[in-house]
Short mmCIF file of C-alpha atoms in Angstrom, two decimals:
data_model
loop_
_atom_site.label_atom_id
_atom_site.label_comp_id
_atom_site.label_asym_id
_atom_site.label_seq_id
_atom_site.Cartn_x
_atom_site.Cartn_y
_atom_site.Cartn_z
CA UNK R 28 317.16 133.78 395.07
CA UNK R 29 315.56 136.90 393.72
CA UNK R 30 312.60 138.50 395.38
CA UNK R 31 309.76 139.66 393.07
CA UNK R 32 308.91 143.26 393.70
CA UNK R 33 305.30 144.13 392.96
CA UNK R 34 304.92 147.17 390.81
CA UNK R 35 302.67 149.85 392.30
CA UNK R 36 299.27 150.00 390.72
CA UNK R 37 298.53 153.12 388.69
CA UNK R 38 296.36 155.71 390.36
CA UNK R 39 292.65 155.59 389.77
CA UNK R 40 292.71 158.55 387.40
CA UNK R 41 295.33 156.94 385.11
CA UNK R 42 293.88 153.48 384.90
CA UNK R 43 292.58 152.58 381.48
CA UNK R 44 288.81 152.57 381.33
CA UNK R 45 287.26 149.20 381.07
CA UNK R 46 283.87 148.40 379.79
CA UNK R 47 281.62 146.94 382.40
CA UNK R 48 278.85 144.52 381.91
CA UNK R 49 276.39 147.37 381.41
CA UNK R 50 278.31 149.24 378.73
CA UNK R 51 281.19 151.71 378.51
CA UNK R 52 282.38 153.48 381.62
CA UNK R 53 281.88 157.18 382.33
CA UNK R 54 285.44 157.94 381.31
CA UNK R 55 284.91 156.38 377.92
CA UNK R 56 281.74 158.35 377.40
CA UNK R 57 283.43 161.60 378.42
CA UNK R 58 286.33 160.90 376.09
CA UNK R 59 284.09 160.67 373.02
CA UNK R 60 283.96 164.14 371.37
CA UNK R 61 280.51 165.58 370.70
CA UNK R 62 279.55 166.05 367.10
CA UNK R 63 278.79 169.59 366.12
CA UNK R 64 275.73 170.32 364.07
CA UNK R 65 276.62 171.36 360.55
CA UNK R 66 276.24 175.10 360.02
CA UNK R 67 273.40 176.23 357.79
CA UNK R 68 274.38 177.56 354.39
CA UNK R 69 274.10 181.29 353.98
CA UNK R 70 271.03 181.07 351.75
CA UNK R 71 269.24 178.78 354.22
CA UNK R 72 270.07 181.06 357.16
CA UNK R 73 268.72 184.07 355.29
CA UNK R 74 265.61 182.14 354.25
CA UNK R 75 264.84 181.14 357.86
CA UNK R 76 265.27 184.68 359.13
CA UNK R 77 263.11 186.06 356.33
CA UNK R 78 260.31 183.65 357.16
CA UNK R 79 260.62 184.50 360.86
CA UNK R 80 260.45 188.23 360.14
CA UNK R 81 257.41 187.83 357.87
CA UNK R 82 255.65 185.69 360.48
CA UNK R 83 256.37 188.32 363.14
CA UNK R 84 255.03 191.13 360.95
CA UNK R 85 251.89 189.13 360.11
CA UNK R 86 251.30 188.38 363.79
CA UNK R 87 251.72 192.07 364.68
CA UNK R 88 249.25 193.23 362.01
CA UNK R 89 246.72 190.64 363.15
CA UNK R 90 247.12 191.70 366.79
CA UNK R 91 246.90 195.39 365.86
CA UNK R 92 243.80 194.96 363.71
CA UNK R 93 241.87 192.84 366.21
CA UNK R 94 242.90 194.43 369.52
CA UNK R 95 244.96 197.62 369.33
CA UNK R 96 242.90 199.33 366.62
CA UNK R 97 239.89 199.28 368.95
CA UNK R 98 241.84 201.20 371.60
CA UNK R 99 242.82 203.74 368.96
CA UNK R 100 239.20 204.25 367.92
CA UNK R 101 238.07 204.55 371.55
CA UNK R 102 240.69 207.21 372.28
CA UNK R 103 239.68 209.17 369.18
CA UNK R 104 236.00 208.95 370.17
CA UNK R 105 236.68 210.48 373.60
CA UNK R 106 238.47 213.44 371.99
CA UNK R 107 235.78 213.89 369.33
CA UNK R 108 232.95 213.78 371.88
CA UNK R 109 234.61 216.43 374.06
CA UNK R 110 235.13 218.65 371.02
CA UNK R 111 231.58 218.30 369.67
CA UNK R 112 230.01 218.84 373.09
CA UNK R 113 231.95 222.08 373.46
CA UNK R 114 231.04 223.26 369.96
CA UNK R 115 227.34 222.52 370.50
CA UNK R 116 227.38 224.36 373.85
CA UNK R 117 229.02 227.35 372.18
CA UNK R 118 226.68 227.17 369.15
CA UNK R 119 229.59 226.79 366.74
CA UNK R 120 229.03 223.17 365.70
CA UNK R 121 229.09 222.62 361.91
CA UNK R 122 225.61 222.76 360.37
CA UNK R 123 226.38 221.86 356.78
CA UNK R 124 228.02 223.31 353.73
CA UNK R 125 231.71 222.70 353.11
CA UNK R 126 232.69 221.02 356.41
CA UNK R 127 236.32 220.13 357.02
CA UNK R 128 236.92 216.39 356.72
CA UNK R 129 237.40 214.67 360.07
CA UNK R 130 235.36 217.21 362.03
CA UNK R 131 232.78 215.79 364.47
CA UNK R 132 229.28 216.54 363.20
CA UNK R 133 226.80 214.36 365.13
CA UNK R 134 226.23 211.82 367.90
CA UNK R 135 224.50 208.63 366.74
CA UNK R 136 222.64 206.48 369.26
CA UNK R 137 221.15 203.10 368.31
CA UNK R 138 220.40 201.23 371.57
CA UNK R 139 219.23 198.05 369.83
CA UNK R 140 222.66 197.68 368.19
CA UNK R 141 224.75 199.00 371.09
CA UNK R 142 225.79 202.11 369.13
CA UNK R 143 226.61 205.37 370.89
CA UNK R 144 229.28 207.09 368.81
CA UNK R 145 230.42 210.41 367.41
CA UNK R 146 230.13 210.74 363.63
CA UNK R 147 232.84 212.56 361.68
CA UNK R 148 232.67 214.29 358.31
CA UNK R 149 233.94 212.03 355.51
CA UNK R 150 234.09 208.30 354.85
CA UNK R 151 237.66 207.55 353.71
CA UNK R 152 239.37 204.55 355.35
CA UNK R 153 241.56 206.87 357.43
CA UNK R 154 238.60 208.85 358.75
CA UNK R 155 236.60 205.73 359.59
CA UNK R 156 239.46 204.62 361.83
CA UNK R 157 238.16 207.24 364.28
CA UNK R 158 234.50 206.21 364.09
CA UNK R 159 231.53 206.28 361.69
CA UNK R 160 231.56 208.95 359.01
CA UNK R 161 228.98 211.06 357.20
CA UNK R 162 229.37 210.92 353.43
CA UNK R 163 230.52 214.42 352.57
CA UNK R 164 228.12 214.95 349.66
CA UNK R 165 225.05 214.29 351.84
CA UNK R 166 223.29 216.63 354.33
CA UNK R 167 223.47 216.35 358.09
CA UNK R 168 220.85 214.02 359.66
CA UNK R 169 217.64 215.96 360.28
CA UNK R 170 218.05 218.15 357.21
CA UNK R 171 216.09 217.69 353.99
CA UNK R 172 217.54 214.99 351.77
CA UNK R 173 219.19 211.61 352.23
CA UNK R 174 222.01 211.44 354.78
CA UNK R 175 224.45 208.51 354.58
CA UNK R 176 226.54 207.37 357.56
CA UNK R 177 229.09 204.58 357.10
CA UNK R 178 230.75 202.55 359.84
CA UNK R 179 233.19 199.66 360.15
CA UNK R 180 232.08 196.13 360.86
CA UNK R 181 235.20 194.55 362.42
CA UNK R 182 238.32 196.70 362.63
CA UNK R 183 238.86 199.79 364.80
CA UNK R 184 236.22 198.87 367.34
CA UNK R 185 233.68 197.71 364.76
CA UNK R 186 231.05 200.29 365.79
CA UNK R 187 228.48 198.91 363.30
CA UNK R 188 229.11 195.21 363.97
CA UNK R 189 225.59 194.69 365.39
CA UNK R 190 223.75 196.79 362.84
CA UNK R 191 222.09 193.72 361.35
CA UNK R 192 220.24 193.25 364.67
CA UNK R 193 217.93 196.16 363.83
CA UNK R 194 214.35 195.47 362.88
CA UNK R 195 211.64 197.42 361.14
CA UNK R 196 210.18 200.04 363.48
CA UNK R 197 213.26 200.45 365.72
CA UNK R 198 214.09 204.03 366.70
CA UNK R 199 217.38 205.88 366.19
CA UNK R 200 218.47 209.20 367.70
CA UNK R 201 220.92 211.62 366.10
CA UNK R 202 222.12 214.81 367.79
CA UNK R 203 223.68 217.64 365.77
CA UNK R 204 224.19 221.35 366.27
CA UNK R 205 220.55 221.82 365.23
CA UNK R 206 219.06 219.53 367.88
CA UNK R 207 218.14 215.88 368.39
CA UNK R 208 216.25 214.03 365.67
CA UNK R 209 214.45 210.69 365.77
CA UNK R 210 214.43 208.20 362.90
CA UNK R 211 212.38 205.04 362.44
CA UNK R 212 213.88 202.01 360.70
CA UNK R 213 212.09 201.23 357.44
CA UNK R 214 213.97 198.06 356.49
CA UNK R 215 217.35 196.35 356.13
CA UNK R 216 218.56 196.12 352.55
CA UNK R 217 221.22 193.97 350.89
CA UNK R 218 222.54 194.10 347.31
CA UNK R 219 219.76 193.03 344.96
CA UNK R 220 216.93 193.96 347.33
CA UNK R 221 214.38 196.54 346.13
CA UNK R 222 215.16 200.16 346.89
CA UNK R 223 212.94 202.13 349.30
CA UNK R 224 210.26 204.38 347.77
CA UNK R 225 211.50 207.72 346.45
CA UNK R 226 211.87 210.45 349.05
CA UNK R 227 209.11 213.00 348.99
CA UNK R 228 210.06 216.66 348.40
CA UNK R 229 211.18 218.21 351.66
CA UNK R 230 211.52 214.81 353.34
CA UNK R 231 214.51 213.50 355.29
CA UNK R 232 215.99 210.04 355.35
CA UNK R 233 219.04 208.50 357.04
CA UNK R 234 220.85 205.46 355.63
CA UNK R 235 223.34 203.52 357.78
CA UNK R 236 225.91 201.51 355.79
CA UNK R 237 228.29 198.74 356.82
CA UNK R 238 229.28 195.26 355.67
CA UNK R 239 227.83 191.85 356.41
CA UNK R 240 228.88 188.29 355.64
CA UNK R 241 227.09 185.28 354.27
CA UNK R 242 227.90 181.74 355.38
CA UNK R 243 231.10 180.65 357.08
CA UNK R 244 233.14 182.83 354.76
CA UNK R 245 231.42 185.93 356.06
CA UNK R 246 232.40 185.33 359.70
CA UNK R 247 235.95 186.58 359.17
CA UNK R 248 235.60 188.45 355.88
CA UNK R 249 232.37 190.39 355.31
CA UNK R 250 231.62 190.22 351.61
CA UNK R 251 228.52 192.35 351.01
CA UNK R 252 227.16 195.77 351.90
CA UNK R 253 224.30 196.20 354.36
CA UNK R 254 222.01 199.26 354.19
CA UNK R 255 219.61 200.30 356.94
CA UNK R 256 217.01 202.73 355.61
CA UNK R 257 215.35 205.03 358.14
CA UNK R 258 212.89 207.92 357.91
CA UNK R 259 212.80 211.12 359.97
CA UNK R 260 210.05 211.43 362.55
CA UNK R 261 208.78 214.99 362.21
CA UNK R 262 209.81 217.84 359.96
CA UNK R 263 213.36 218.45 358.70
CA UNK R 264 215.34 221.60 359.43
CA UNK R 265 216.97 223.97 356.98
CA UNK R 266 220.38 223.12 355.54
CA UNK R 267 223.04 225.67 354.52
CA UNK R 268 224.04 225.89 350.88
CA UNK R 269 227.45 225.00 349.49
CA UNK R 270 227.53 221.27 350.20
CA UNK R 271 230.09 219.33 348.09
CA UNK R 272 228.58 217.45 345.15
CA UNK R 273 231.58 215.25 344.28
CA UNK R 274 233.37 212.79 346.55
CA UNK R 275 236.59 210.85 346.10
CA UNK R 276 236.50 207.17 345.17
CA UNK R 277 237.99 206.29 348.56
CA UNK R 278 234.80 207.62 350.23
CA UNK R 279 232.56 205.09 348.49
CA UNK R 280 231.55 201.86 350.27
CA UNK R 281 234.18 199.07 350.26
CA UNK R 282 236.95 201.22 348.78
CA UNK R 283 240.50 201.63 350.04
CA UNK R 284 242.74 204.67 349.71
CA UNK R 285 245.71 203.98 347.38
CA UNK R 286 246.84 207.56 347.90
CA UNK R 287 248.52 206.52 351.16
CA UNK R 288 251.04 204.25 349.39
CA UNK R 289 253.70 206.97 349.20
CA UNK R 290 253.25 207.83 352.87
CA UNK R 291 253.42 204.13 353.78
CA UNK R 292 256.71 203.67 351.91
CA UNK R 293 258.23 206.64 353.73
CA UNK R 294 257.20 205.27 357.13
CA UNK R 295 258.54 201.82 356.22
CA UNK R 296 261.89 203.37 355.40
CA UNK R 297 261.90 205.14 358.75
CA UNK R 298 261.09 201.81 360.43
CA UNK R 299 264.09 200.14 358.77
CA UNK R 300 266.35 203.03 359.78
CA UNK R 301 265.08 202.84 363.36
CA UNK R 302 265.74 199.09 363.57
CA UNK R 303 269.26 199.49 362.15
CA UNK R 304 269.95 202.31 364.61
CA UNK R 305 268.88 200.10 367.52
CA UNK R 306 271.17 197.30 366.30
CA UNK R 307 274.08 199.75 366.07
CA UNK R 308 273.40 201.10 369.55
CA UNK R 309 273.23 197.52 370.88
CA UNK R 310 276.90 197.01 369.98
CA UNK R 311 277.86 199.96 372.18
CA UNK R 312 275.33 199.87 375.00
CA UNK R 313 274.08 197.10 377.18
CA UNK R 314 271.11 194.92 376.32
CA UNK R 315 268.68 196.51 378.77
CA UNK R 316 269.73 200.07 377.97
CA UNK R 317 269.16 199.42 374.28
CA UNK R 318 265.79 197.78 374.96
CA UNK R 319 264.54 200.67 377.11
CA UNK R 320 265.57 203.28 374.54
CA UNK R 321 264.82 201.42 371.32
CA UNK R 322 261.60 199.52 371.99
CA UNK R 323 259.36 202.64 372.37
CA UNK R 324 260.81 204.15 369.19
CA UNK R 325 260.26 200.98 367.15
CA UNK R 326 256.75 200.53 368.57
CA UNK R 327 255.76 204.13 367.76
CA UNK R 328 256.91 203.88 364.14
CA UNK R 329 255.39 200.40 363.75
CA UNK R 330 252.06 201.72 365.07
CA UNK R 331 251.99 204.49 362.45
CA UNK R 332 252.97 202.01 359.73
CA UNK R 333 250.07 199.74 360.76
CA UNK R 334 247.58 202.61 360.90
CA UNK R 335 248.61 203.74 357.42
CA UNK R 336 248.68 200.23 355.94
CA UNK R 337 245.12 199.49 357.06
CA UNK R 338 243.92 202.46 355.01
CA UNK R 339 244.62 200.38 351.90
CA UNK R 340 241.85 197.98 352.95
CA UNK R 341 238.13 198.60 352.24
CA UNK R 342 236.73 201.30 354.50
CA UNK R 343 233.83 199.27 355.94
CA UNK R 344 235.54 196.13 357.25
#
C-alpha cells in the first residue's frame, strides 16, 4: 500500500494571483505595465514652447508697464529734483534758449490733482518716462508766450492721471530758476471744443496736456487728448533769445519714437545672447550657481529692452 505524500505548497510570493470577489489582486495590478504617453511631435513641442515664451514676454511687459515703470519714474524724479534744487541755489538753472533735452527746468505743483513733479525739457516718449516734459519750442512757465507741459496718463507713474479733476479757477504753482509763478485754470478742453481767446501781447499762458478716455474703452486705453488752459497771475518775466522753433514729430502729443527701433533690435540680440550664455553655463555649473549669476544679467537686459520698447508707444499714455 502506497502512502500519498503531500506536495509542499508554493511560497506566498510564487503563488499565482487569483482574482477576488472585489476585483484583481494587488499582484495582478502591479504586473500590468503602465502605458506611456505618446511623445509630442517636434512641431507641436516647438509650438507649445513658442506660445509659452510669448505669454511670458506679454506678462512681463504688462507687469513692467503697470508696476515697475512707476518705480523707474519715481527714481528719476528724485535725481532730477536734487539736481534742479542745486542749480536754482547756485543760480545756474536753465532760463530758456537752447536747453539740453532731458534737463530739469521747473517744479510743477497742482494740489487738486495730486501733482508735485519735476518737469524736464522735451516731450519725446523717452523723456516723458522720467516725468512731465516742457515742449522744447515753447518758453518756460512765467515767461511771455504759451508754455506747453505734457505728462503721461497711465504708464511710468501716470503723473497727469488726475488732471481731469481740475476745475475753472483752480490755482497752479510753477517754480523755475526765475522764481515761483501762479496760474489760474481757465478751462478744460477736449478735441472739438472752442479754443481759448488769443493771448494778449506780453501775456503768459500755461497749457497742461495729457490723454483721457471716453466710455468703457477709455478706462484702459485713453483715446483723446485733454488740454488744461491756464493764465499767469501777474506779469511775465523776460525770456532769453535762441529758443528752438522746430520740434521732432516724436515730441507732438500721442506720437511714438520710431527712431528707437534700431536700438531695440540691438538690445533684443543681446538678450538672446545672454539667455543662450546662461543655458550654456547651466550645463557646466549647478542650478543655483547659474541662477544667482544669470538672473540679474537677464533681468538687467530685459529691463532696458522694456524701457526702449515702450518708447514706440504714444508719449502721453
